[in-house]
Every structure is written in C-alpha cells, then in structure tokens.
Rosetta silent file (secondary structure, phi, psi, omega in degrees, C-alpha in Angstrom):
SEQUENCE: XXXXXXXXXXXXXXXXXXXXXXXXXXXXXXXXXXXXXXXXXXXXXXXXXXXXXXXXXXXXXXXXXXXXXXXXXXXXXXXXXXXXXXXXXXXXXXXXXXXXXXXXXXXXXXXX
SCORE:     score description
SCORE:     0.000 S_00000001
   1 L     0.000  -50.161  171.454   -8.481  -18.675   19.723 S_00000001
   2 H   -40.533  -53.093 -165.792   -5.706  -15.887   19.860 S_00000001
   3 H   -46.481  -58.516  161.126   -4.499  -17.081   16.325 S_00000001
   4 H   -38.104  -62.353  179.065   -7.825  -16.456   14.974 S_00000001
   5 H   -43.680  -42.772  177.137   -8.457  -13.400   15.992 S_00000001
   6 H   -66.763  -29.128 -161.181   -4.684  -12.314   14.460 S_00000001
   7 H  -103.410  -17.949  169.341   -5.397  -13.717   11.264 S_00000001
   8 H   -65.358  -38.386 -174.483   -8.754  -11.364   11.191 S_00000001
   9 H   -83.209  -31.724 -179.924   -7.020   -8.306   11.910 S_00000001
  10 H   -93.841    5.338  132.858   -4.450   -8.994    9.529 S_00000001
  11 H   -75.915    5.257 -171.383   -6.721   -9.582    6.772 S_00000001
  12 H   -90.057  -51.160 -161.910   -8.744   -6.428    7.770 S_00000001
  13 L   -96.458   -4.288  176.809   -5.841   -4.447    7.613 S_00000001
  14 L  -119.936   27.623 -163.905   -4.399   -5.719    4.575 S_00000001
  15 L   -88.687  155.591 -179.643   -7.504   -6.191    2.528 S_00000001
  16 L   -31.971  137.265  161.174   -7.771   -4.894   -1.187 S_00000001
  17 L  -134.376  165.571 -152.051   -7.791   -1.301   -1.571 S_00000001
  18 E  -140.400  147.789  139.908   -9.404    0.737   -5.227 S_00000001
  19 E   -62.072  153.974  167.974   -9.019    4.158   -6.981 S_00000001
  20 E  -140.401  157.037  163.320  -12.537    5.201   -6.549 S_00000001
  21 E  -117.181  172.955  134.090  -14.299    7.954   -9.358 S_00000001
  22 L   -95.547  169.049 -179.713  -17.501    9.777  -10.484 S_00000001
  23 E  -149.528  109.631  146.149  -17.314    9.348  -14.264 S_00000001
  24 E   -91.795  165.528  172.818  -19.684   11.440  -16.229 S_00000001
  25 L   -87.847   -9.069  167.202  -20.830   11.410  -19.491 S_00000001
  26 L  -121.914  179.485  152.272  -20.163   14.814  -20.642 S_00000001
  27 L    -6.271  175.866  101.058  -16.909   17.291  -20.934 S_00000001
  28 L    69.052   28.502  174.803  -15.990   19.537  -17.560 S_00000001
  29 L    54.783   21.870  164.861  -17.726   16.677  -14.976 S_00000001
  30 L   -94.029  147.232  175.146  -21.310   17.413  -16.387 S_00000001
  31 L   134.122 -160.776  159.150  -23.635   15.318  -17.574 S_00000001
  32 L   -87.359  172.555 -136.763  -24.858   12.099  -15.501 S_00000001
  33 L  -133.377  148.027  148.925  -23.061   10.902  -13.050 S_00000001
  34 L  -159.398  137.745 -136.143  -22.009    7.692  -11.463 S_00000001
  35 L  -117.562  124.002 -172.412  -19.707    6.895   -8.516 S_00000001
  36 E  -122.599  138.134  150.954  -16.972    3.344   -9.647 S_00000001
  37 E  -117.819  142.545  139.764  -14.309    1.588   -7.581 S_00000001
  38 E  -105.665   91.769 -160.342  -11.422   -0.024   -8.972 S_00000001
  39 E   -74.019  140.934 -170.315   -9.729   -2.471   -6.859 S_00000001
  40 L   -59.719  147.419 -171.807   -5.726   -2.506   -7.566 S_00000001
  41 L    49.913   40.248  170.055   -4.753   -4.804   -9.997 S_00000001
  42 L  -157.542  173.470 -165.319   -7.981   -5.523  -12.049 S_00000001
  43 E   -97.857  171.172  139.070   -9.997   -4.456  -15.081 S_00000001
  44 E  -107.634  111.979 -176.214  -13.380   -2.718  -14.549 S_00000001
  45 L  -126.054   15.393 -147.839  -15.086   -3.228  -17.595 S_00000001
  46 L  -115.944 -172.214  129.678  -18.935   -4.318  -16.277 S_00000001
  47 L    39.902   75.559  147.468  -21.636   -1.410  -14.899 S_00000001
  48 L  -144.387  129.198 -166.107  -18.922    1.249  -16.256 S_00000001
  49 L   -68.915 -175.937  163.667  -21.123    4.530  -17.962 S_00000001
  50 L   -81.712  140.286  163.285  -19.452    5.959  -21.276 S_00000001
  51 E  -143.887  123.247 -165.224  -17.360    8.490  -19.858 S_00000001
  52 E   -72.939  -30.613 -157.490  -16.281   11.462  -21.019 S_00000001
  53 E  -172.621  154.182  176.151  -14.572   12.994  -17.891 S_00000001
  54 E  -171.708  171.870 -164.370  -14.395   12.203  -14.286 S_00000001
  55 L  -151.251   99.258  136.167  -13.310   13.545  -10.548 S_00000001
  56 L   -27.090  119.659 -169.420  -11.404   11.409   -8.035 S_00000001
  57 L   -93.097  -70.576  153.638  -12.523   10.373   -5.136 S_00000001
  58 E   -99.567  148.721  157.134  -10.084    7.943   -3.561 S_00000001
  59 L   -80.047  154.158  165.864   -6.621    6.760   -4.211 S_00000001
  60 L   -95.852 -156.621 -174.096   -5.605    3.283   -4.963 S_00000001
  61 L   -52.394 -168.139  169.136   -2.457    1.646   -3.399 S_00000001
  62 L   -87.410  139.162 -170.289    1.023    2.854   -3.465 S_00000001
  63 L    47.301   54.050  168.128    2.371    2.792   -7.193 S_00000001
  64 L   -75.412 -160.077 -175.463   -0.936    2.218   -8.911 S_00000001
  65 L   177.317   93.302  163.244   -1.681    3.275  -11.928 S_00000001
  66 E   -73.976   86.447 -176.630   -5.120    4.053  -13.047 S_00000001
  67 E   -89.021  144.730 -147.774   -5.963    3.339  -16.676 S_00000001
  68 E  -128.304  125.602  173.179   -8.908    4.739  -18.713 S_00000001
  69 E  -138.647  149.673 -152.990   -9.806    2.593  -22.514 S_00000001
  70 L   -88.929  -10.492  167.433  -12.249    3.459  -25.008 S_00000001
  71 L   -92.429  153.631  166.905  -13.466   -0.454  -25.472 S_00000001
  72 L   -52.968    2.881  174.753  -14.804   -2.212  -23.238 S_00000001
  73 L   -98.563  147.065  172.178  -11.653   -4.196  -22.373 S_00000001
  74 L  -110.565   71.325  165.240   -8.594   -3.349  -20.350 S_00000001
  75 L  -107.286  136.852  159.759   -5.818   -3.691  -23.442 S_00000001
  76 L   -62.257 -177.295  173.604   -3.721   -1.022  -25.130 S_00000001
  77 L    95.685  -37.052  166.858   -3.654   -0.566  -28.681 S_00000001
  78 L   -85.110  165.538  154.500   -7.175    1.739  -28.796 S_00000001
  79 L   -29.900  125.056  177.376   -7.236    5.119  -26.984 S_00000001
  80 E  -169.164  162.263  163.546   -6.567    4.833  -23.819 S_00000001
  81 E  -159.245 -172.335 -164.493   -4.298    6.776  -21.366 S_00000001
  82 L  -145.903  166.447 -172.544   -3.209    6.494  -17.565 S_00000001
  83 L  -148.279  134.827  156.262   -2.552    8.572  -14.214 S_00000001
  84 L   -69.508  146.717  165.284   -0.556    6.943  -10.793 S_00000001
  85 L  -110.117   24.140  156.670   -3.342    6.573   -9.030 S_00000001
  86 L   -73.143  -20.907 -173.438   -1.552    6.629   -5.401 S_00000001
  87 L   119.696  -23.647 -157.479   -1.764   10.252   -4.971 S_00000001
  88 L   -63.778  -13.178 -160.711    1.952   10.620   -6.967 S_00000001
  89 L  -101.179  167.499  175.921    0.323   12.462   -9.706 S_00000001
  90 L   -85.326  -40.899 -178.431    0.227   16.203  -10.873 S_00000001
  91 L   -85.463  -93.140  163.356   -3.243   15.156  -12.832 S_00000001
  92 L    -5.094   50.014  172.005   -4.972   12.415  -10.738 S_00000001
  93 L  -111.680   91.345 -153.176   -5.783   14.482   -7.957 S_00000001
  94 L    -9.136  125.247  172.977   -8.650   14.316   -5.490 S_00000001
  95 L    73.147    8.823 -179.034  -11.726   16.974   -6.780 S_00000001
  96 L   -79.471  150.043  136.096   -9.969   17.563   -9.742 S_00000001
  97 L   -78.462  122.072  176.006  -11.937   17.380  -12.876 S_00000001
  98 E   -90.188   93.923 -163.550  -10.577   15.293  -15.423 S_00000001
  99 E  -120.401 -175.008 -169.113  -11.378   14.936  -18.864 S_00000001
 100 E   -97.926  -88.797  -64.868  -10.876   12.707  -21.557 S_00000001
 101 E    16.082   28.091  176.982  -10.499   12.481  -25.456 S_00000001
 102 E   108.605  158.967 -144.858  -12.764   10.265  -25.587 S_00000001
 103 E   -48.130  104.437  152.760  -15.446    7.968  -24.448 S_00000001
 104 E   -82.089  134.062  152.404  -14.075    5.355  -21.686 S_00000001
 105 L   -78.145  -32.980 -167.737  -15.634    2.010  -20.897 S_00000001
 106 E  -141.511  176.449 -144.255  -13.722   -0.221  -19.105 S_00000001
 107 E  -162.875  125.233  170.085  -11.203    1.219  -16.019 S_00000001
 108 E  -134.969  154.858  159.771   -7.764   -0.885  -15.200 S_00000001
 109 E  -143.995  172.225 -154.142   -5.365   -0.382  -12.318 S_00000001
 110 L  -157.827  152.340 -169.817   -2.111   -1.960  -12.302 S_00000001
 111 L   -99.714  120.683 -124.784    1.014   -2.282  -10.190 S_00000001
 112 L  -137.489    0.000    0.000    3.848    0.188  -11.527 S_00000001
C-alpha cells in the first residue's frame, strides 16, 4: 500500500513540464491571441495560430530550448529560430514581448 502511494508522488513530482505562450497574430503582441503549452521534448505543430509574435508565460525544464518554425513541422532548414526556454535567456523572458520575422506554425522544445 505504502509502495503505491510512493510511486504516485514520484510521478506527480516528476511529471512533464512545458514552455507555455500567448502567440498572436500580429507584430508588438497585438492582434488575436491564444494561450499554447509545449511540453519539453516535443513538436507542437496541431491547434498552433500563425504567429507573428508572442509573450511568455511559463518556463520549460532546465536546459530547454524553445523553437519557433514557419511550416508546420518542427525541422530546420525554413525560418525558424530558438530561445533556452528555462529562464537562462536574455530574450525568452516572462512578459516580454517577442516578435518574430515571420509567421510561426509549429513550436518545438528540445533538450540542450
């Protein structure tokens, strides 16, 4: 019975953790609006808005990386660029507005 209980708490406390945005659709966080998590280590590429710009919410893990791509896929080779997403960064930073150079689709974080 004990055992259980230990193996609850220690997936509770060790459970998945995301970057979380708003993403907007225009420049300078205006436009419409919608609020995404991105769990560490995966792509987001489904019920993500075109986005133009966006303001951190949450951090992801320690030595994340949060990557932003202008296709709907989470690959290099198109536009795309990246921020640690841990907190580590000078850009990334909680309430900051962020913008882009164009229109992201799909959202990756990744282990650094």
């Amino acid at each position: 019975m004990h055992i259980g209980k230990a193996l609850a708490l220690m997936s509770l406390s060790s459970g998945a953790l995301s970057f979380k945005i708003r993403a907007y659709s225009g420049k300078d966080c205006s436009g419409s609006a919608h609020e995404v998590n991105v769990w560490d280590n995966t792509c987001r590429n489904t019920d993500v808005p075109p986005t133009n710009s966006f303001r951190v919410l949450a951090y992801g893990a320690h030595r994340q990386r949060a990557a932003f791509y202008d296709q709907s896929k989470c690959i290099g080779g198109q536009p795309w660029t990246d921020f640690w997403a841990d907190g580590g960064s000078d850009t990334f930073k909680k309430d900051a507005c962020i913008n882009l150079d164009f229109d992201a689709s799909a959202y990756g974080s990744r282990s650094a």
